[in-house]
Amino acid sequence: DAGVIQSPRHEVTEMGQEVTLRCKPISGHNSLFWYRQTMMRGLELLIYFNNNVPIDDSGMPEDRFSAKMPNASFSTLKIQPSEPRDSAVYFCASSLSLPGTVGYTFGSGTRLTVV
Amino acid sequence: RKEVEQDPGPFNVPEGATVAFNCTYSNSASQSFFWYRQDCRKEPKLLMSVYSSGNEDGRFTAQLNRASQYISLLIRDSKLSDSATYLCVVNIGGGYNKLIFGAGTRLAVHP
């Protein structure tokens, strides 16, 4: 099992540029979650999908953020235009959405720096 | 009020010590509970689930008090390798396995 795969691992970009983060969930998992982690705010849930459908995007900070899941094996989180305050580690996680499911599996994260 | 609250620490303890972390949650409809461990610059990883009757996994014991909306983690005989941030996590239900994470408690075990 390859686990949840995120790319890139690190991204440094200039303010105003578009940034696209990618995630491949574990095969067979039907829920996918995007989190952002900063020292100040901890882990924040941005958006989650179930069976490729966005269920709750109330955590998305602004219209500059958008996420898609075109199929069961791929999701993107896009920031356009990026700002320095978007600098954080962005985690993708996947799980099976069934009773008794024990937690998520996280990817290794993308460390984003906007200068 | 945050949905999941933890003491951020750090807890600095010597090897062999027993240390306890506490956590409170605000949503009384929360359905399941977990402790995750996060090492520096790594992703969070599931440490253990927390059951109403309390459960143990080696040196780790987790307790849940639904009436008080309180979760605890006890680590006995601390090892240097236990140094990490421990995240209290609550599944608030709704059918989609949505997990809310506390900010974490940092543990540093020293020789």
Tab-separated table of C-alpha atoms in Angstrom:
chain	number	residue	atom	x	y	z
A	1	ASP	CA	0.000	0.000	0.000
A	2	ALA	CA	1.603	3.252	-1.170
A	3	GLY	CA	-0.335	5.388	1.290
A	4	VAL	CA	-1.614	8.867	0.559
A	5	ILE	CA	0.683	10.578	-1.913
A	6	GLN	CA	1.039	14.338	-2.040
A	7	SER	CA	3.020	16.508	-4.416
A	8	PRO	CA	5.045	18.574	-4.405
A	9	ARG	CA	6.705	18.075	-1.003
A	10	HIS	CA	7.901	21.662	-0.955
A	11	GLU	CA	6.737	24.688	-2.898
A	12	VAL	CA	8.164	28.186	-2.837
A	13	THR	CA	6.305	30.767	-4.856
A	14	GLU	CA	5.970	34.497	-5.184
A	15	MET	CA	2.950	36.378	-3.970
A	16	GLY	CA	0.276	36.554	-6.643
A	17	GLN	CA	1.207	33.303	-8.334
A	18	GLU	CA	-1.129	30.330	-8.681
A	19	VAL	CA	-0.286	27.271	-6.622
A	20	THR	CA	-1.685	23.785	-7.192
A	21	LEU	CA	-1.278	21.036	-4.627
A	22	ARG	CA	-1.976	17.432	-5.547
A	23	CYS	CA	-3.157	14.372	-3.681
A	24	LYS	CA	-3.643	10.714	-4.507
A	25	PRO	CA	-5.687	8.949	-1.797
A	26	ILE	CA	-5.364	5.324	-0.786
A	27	SER	CA	-7.074	3.081	-3.293
A	28	GLY	CA	-10.531	2.119	-2.076
A	29	HIS	CA	-10.905	5.028	0.356
A	30	ASN	CA	-14.026	7.042	-0.391
A	31	SER	CA	-13.407	10.142	1.733
A	32	LEU	CA	-10.710	12.728	1.162
A	33	PHE	CA	-9.808	15.656	3.385
A	34	TRP	CA	-7.613	18.721	2.949
A	35	TYR	CA	-6.085	20.254	6.081
A	36	ARG	CA	-3.794	23.218	6.647
A	37	GLN	CA	-1.398	23.364	9.605
A	38	THR	CA	0.287	26.435	11.038
A	39	MET	CA	1.920	27.092	14.371
A	40	MET	CA	-0.721	29.654	15.256
A	41	ARG	CA	-3.861	27.768	14.257
A	42	GLY	CA	-2.906	24.085	14.341
A	43	LEU	CA	-4.633	21.675	11.962
A	44	GLU	CA	-7.599	23.235	10.229
A	45	LEU	CA	-9.999	21.269	8.037
A	46	LEU	CA	-10.407	23.122	4.754
A	47	ILE	CA	-12.699	20.856	2.742
A	48	TYR	CA	-13.700	17.244	2.457
A	49	PHE	CA	-15.092	15.006	-0.254
A	50	ASN	CA	-17.124	11.845	-0.090
A	51	ASN	CA	-17.312	9.692	-3.209
A	52	ASN	CA	-15.666	12.580	-5.141
A	53	VAL	CA	-18.387	15.050	-4.125
A	54	PRO	CA	-17.505	18.085	-1.975
A	55	ILE	CA	-19.475	17.755	1.267
A	56	ASP	CA	-18.305	20.695	3.361
A	57	ASP	CA	-16.064	23.537	2.229
A	58	SER	CA	-16.822	25.841	5.135
A	59	GLY	CA	-13.191	25.723	6.186
A	60	MET	CA	-11.900	27.178	2.950
A	61	PRO	CA	-10.560	30.555	4.033
A	62	GLU	CA	-11.374	32.640	0.968
A	63	ASP	CA	-12.475	32.501	-2.633
A	64	ARG	CA	-8.823	32.335	-3.565
A	65	PHE	CA	-8.926	28.697	-2.467
A	66	SER	CA	-10.597	25.994	-4.545
A	67	ALA	CA	-10.501	22.201	-4.515
A	68	LYS	CA	-11.548	19.540	-6.964
A	69	MET	CA	-11.779	15.787	-7.019
A	70	PRO	CA	-12.360	14.736	-10.635
A	71	ASN	CA	-12.091	11.027	-9.821
A	72	ALA	CA	-11.573	8.654	-6.923
A	73	SER	CA	-7.791	8.672	-7.252
A	74	PHE	CA	-6.941	12.353	-7.523
A	75	SER	CA	-7.643	15.698	-5.890
A	76	THR	CA	-6.214	19.189	-6.204
A	77	LEU	CA	-6.167	22.229	-3.950
A	78	LYS	CA	-5.549	25.469	-5.787
A	79	ILE	CA	-4.688	28.899	-4.426
A	80	GLN	CA	-5.017	31.789	-6.833
A	81	PRO	CA	-3.578	34.324	-6.216
A	82	SER	CA	-1.328	33.198	-3.386
A	83	GLU	CA	-0.438	35.447	-0.444
A	84	PRO	CA	2.308	35.225	2.206
A	85	ARG	CA	-0.270	34.345	4.888
A	86	ASP	CA	-1.048	31.162	2.940
A	87	SER	CA	2.361	29.804	3.949
A	88	ALA	CA	1.692	26.575	5.851
A	89	VAL	CA	1.869	22.813	5.578
A	90	TYR	CA	-1.052	21.420	3.625
A	91	PHE	CA	-2.045	17.844	4.385
A	92	CYS	CA	-4.304	15.549	2.448
A	93	ALA	CA	-5.873	12.573	4.232
A	94	SER	CA	-8.155	9.758	3.154
A	95	SER	CA	-10.382	7.244	4.882
A	96	LEU	CA	-13.232	4.829	4.441
A	97	SER	CA	-16.465	6.495	5.434
A	98	LEU	CA	-17.978	3.588	7.322
A	99	PRO	CA	-19.107	3.096	10.931
A	100	GLY	CA	-16.215	2.051	13.077
A	101	THR	CA	-13.587	3.412	10.721
A	102	VAL	CA	-10.518	4.151	12.760
A	103	GLY	CA	-9.233	7.493	11.703
A	104	TYR	CA	-7.476	8.809	8.663
A	105	THR	CA	-4.254	8.179	6.831
A	106	PHE	CA	-2.359	11.370	6.106
A	107	GLY	CA	-0.004	12.153	3.287
A	108	SER	CA	3.415	13.596	4.026
A	109	GLY	CA	2.187	17.113	3.337
A	110	THR	CA	3.187	19.979	1.080
A	111	ARG	CA	5.180	22.739	2.752
A	112	LEU	CA	4.150	25.952	1.011
A	113	THR	CA	6.105	29.161	1.323
A	114	VAL	CA	4.764	32.294	-0.344
A	115	VAL	CA	7.287	35.137	-0.485
B	1	ARG	CA	-14.581	28.215	22.264
B	2	LYS	CA	-12.515	25.692	20.294
B	3	GLU	CA	-14.179	22.375	19.524
B	4	VAL	CA	-11.236	20.429	20.955
B	5	GLU	CA	-8.999	21.951	23.613
B	6	GLN	CA	-5.657	20.757	24.883
B	7	ASP	CA	-2.886	22.113	27.067
B	8	PRO	CA	-0.134	22.964	24.545
B	9	GLY	CA	2.664	22.113	26.982
B	10	PRO	CA	5.517	21.514	26.575
B	11	PHE	CA	5.753	18.714	29.078
B	12	ASN	CA	9.415	18.081	29.848
B	13	VAL	CA	9.872	14.756	31.635
B	14	PRO	CA	12.786	12.410	32.359
B	15	GLU	CA	12.964	8.944	30.875
B	16	GLY	CA	10.898	6.493	32.871
B	17	ALA	CA	8.388	9.084	34.059
B	18	THR	CA	4.631	8.758	33.797
B	19	VAL	CA	2.904	11.638	32.043
B	20	ALA	CA	-0.765	12.387	31.421
B	21	PHE	CA	-2.424	14.586	28.822
B	22	ASN	CA	-5.963	15.860	28.980
B	23	CYS	CA	-8.395	17.096	26.384
B	24	THR	CA	-11.935	18.457	26.387
B	25	TYR	CA	-14.403	18.623	23.522
B	26	SER	CA	-17.462	20.798	23.082
B	27	ASN	CA	-19.764	18.788	20.810
B	28	SER	CA	-21.803	16.382	22.925
B	29	ALA	CA	-22.836	14.510	19.767
B	30	SER	CA	-19.245	13.477	19.079
B	31	GLN	CA	-19.131	9.819	18.238
B	32	SER	CA	-15.572	8.558	18.337
B	33	PHE	CA	-12.274	9.679	19.710
B	34	PHE	CA	-8.619	9.208	18.953
B	35	TRP	CA	-5.118	10.196	19.914
B	36	TYR	CA	-2.721	10.974	17.087
B	37	ARG	CA	1.006	11.468	17.333
B	38	GLN	CA	2.895	13.983	15.208
B	39	ASP	CA	6.667	14.086	15.005
B	40	CYS	CA	8.450	17.283	14.037
B	41	ARG	CA	7.925	18.097	10.358
B	42	LYS	CA	5.973	14.889	9.788
B	43	GLU	CA	2.347	14.021	9.229
B	44	PRO	CA	0.011	13.035	12.074
B	45	LYS	CA	-0.301	9.297	12.646
B	46	LEU	CA	-2.958	7.400	14.548
B	47	LEU	CA	-1.710	6.360	17.980
B	48	MET	CA	-4.849	4.770	19.365
B	49	SER	CA	-8.605	4.966	19.479
B	50	VAL	CA	-10.332	5.878	22.737
B	51	TYR	CA	-13.195	3.767	24.009
B	52	SER	CA	-15.722	4.515	26.738
B	53	SER	CA	-14.496	1.618	28.840
B	54	GLY	CA	-10.905	2.824	28.600
B	55	ASN	CA	-8.269	0.981	26.656
B	56	GLU	CA	-4.599	0.186	26.866
B	57	ASP	CA	-1.915	-0.385	24.277
B	58	GLY	CA	1.378	-1.277	25.891
B	59	ARG	CA	2.586	1.736	27.868
B	60	PHE	CA	-0.311	3.891	26.627
B	61	THR	CA	-3.720	4.120	28.309
B	62	ALA	CA	-6.609	6.172	26.989
B	63	GLN	CA	-9.749	7.133	28.899
B	64	LEU	CA	-13.002	8.770	27.857
B	65	ASN	CA	-15.564	10.464	30.078
B	66	ARG	CA	-18.591	11.289	27.953
B	67	ALA	CA	-20.465	13.004	30.773
B	68	SER	CA	-17.622	15.463	31.275
B	69	GLN	CA	-16.623	15.484	27.595
B	70	TYR	CA	-13.088	14.722	28.618
B	71	ILE	CA	-10.396	12.490	27.119
B	72	SER	CA	-7.060	11.527	28.588
B	73	LEU	CA	-3.859	9.788	27.542
B	74	LEU	CA	-1.426	8.275	30.040
B	75	ILE	CA	2.088	7.290	29.046
B	76	ARG	CA	4.010	5.095	31.476
B	77	ASP	CA	7.756	4.523	31.524
B	78	SER	CA	8.432	7.333	29.038
B	79	LYS	CA	11.045	6.725	26.364
B	80	LEU	CA	13.117	9.258	24.466
B	81	SER	CA	11.261	8.128	21.353
B	82	ASP	CA	7.953	9.260	22.874
B	83	SER	CA	9.003	12.880	22.290
B	84	ALA	CA	6.413	14.277	19.892
B	85	THR	CA	3.200	16.285	19.778
B	86	TYR	CA	0.066	14.394	20.833
B	87	LEU	CA	-3.151	15.444	19.136
B	88	CYS	CA	-6.571	14.840	20.644
B	89	VAL	CA	-9.070	14.086	17.886
B	90	VAL	CA	-12.843	13.917	17.843
B	91	ASN	CA	-15.150	12.500	15.166
B	92	ILE	CA	-18.183	14.749	15.207
B	93	GLY	CA	-20.177	12.330	13.116
B	94	GLY	CA	-22.617	13.358	10.426
B	95	GLY	CA	-21.913	10.195	8.491
B	96	TYR	CA	-18.692	11.314	6.848
B	97	ASN	CA	-16.045	10.485	9.410
B	98	LYS	CA	-15.156	14.162	9.912
B	99	LEU	CA	-12.306	14.542	12.400
B	100	ILE	CA	-11.574	17.688	14.373
B	101	PHE	CA	-8.070	18.001	15.780
B	102	GLY	CA	-6.908	19.707	18.912
B	103	ALA	CA	-3.864	21.936	18.689
B	104	GLY	CA	-1.708	19.274	20.328
B	105	THR	CA	0.348	18.821	23.469
B	106	ARG	CA	4.099	18.745	23.054
B	107	LEU	CA	6.068	16.151	25.009
B	108	ALA	CA	9.837	16.223	25.414
B	109	VAL	CA	11.440	13.247	27.170
B	110	HIS	CA	15.021	13.827	28.291
B	111	PRO	CA	17.720	11.399	29.485
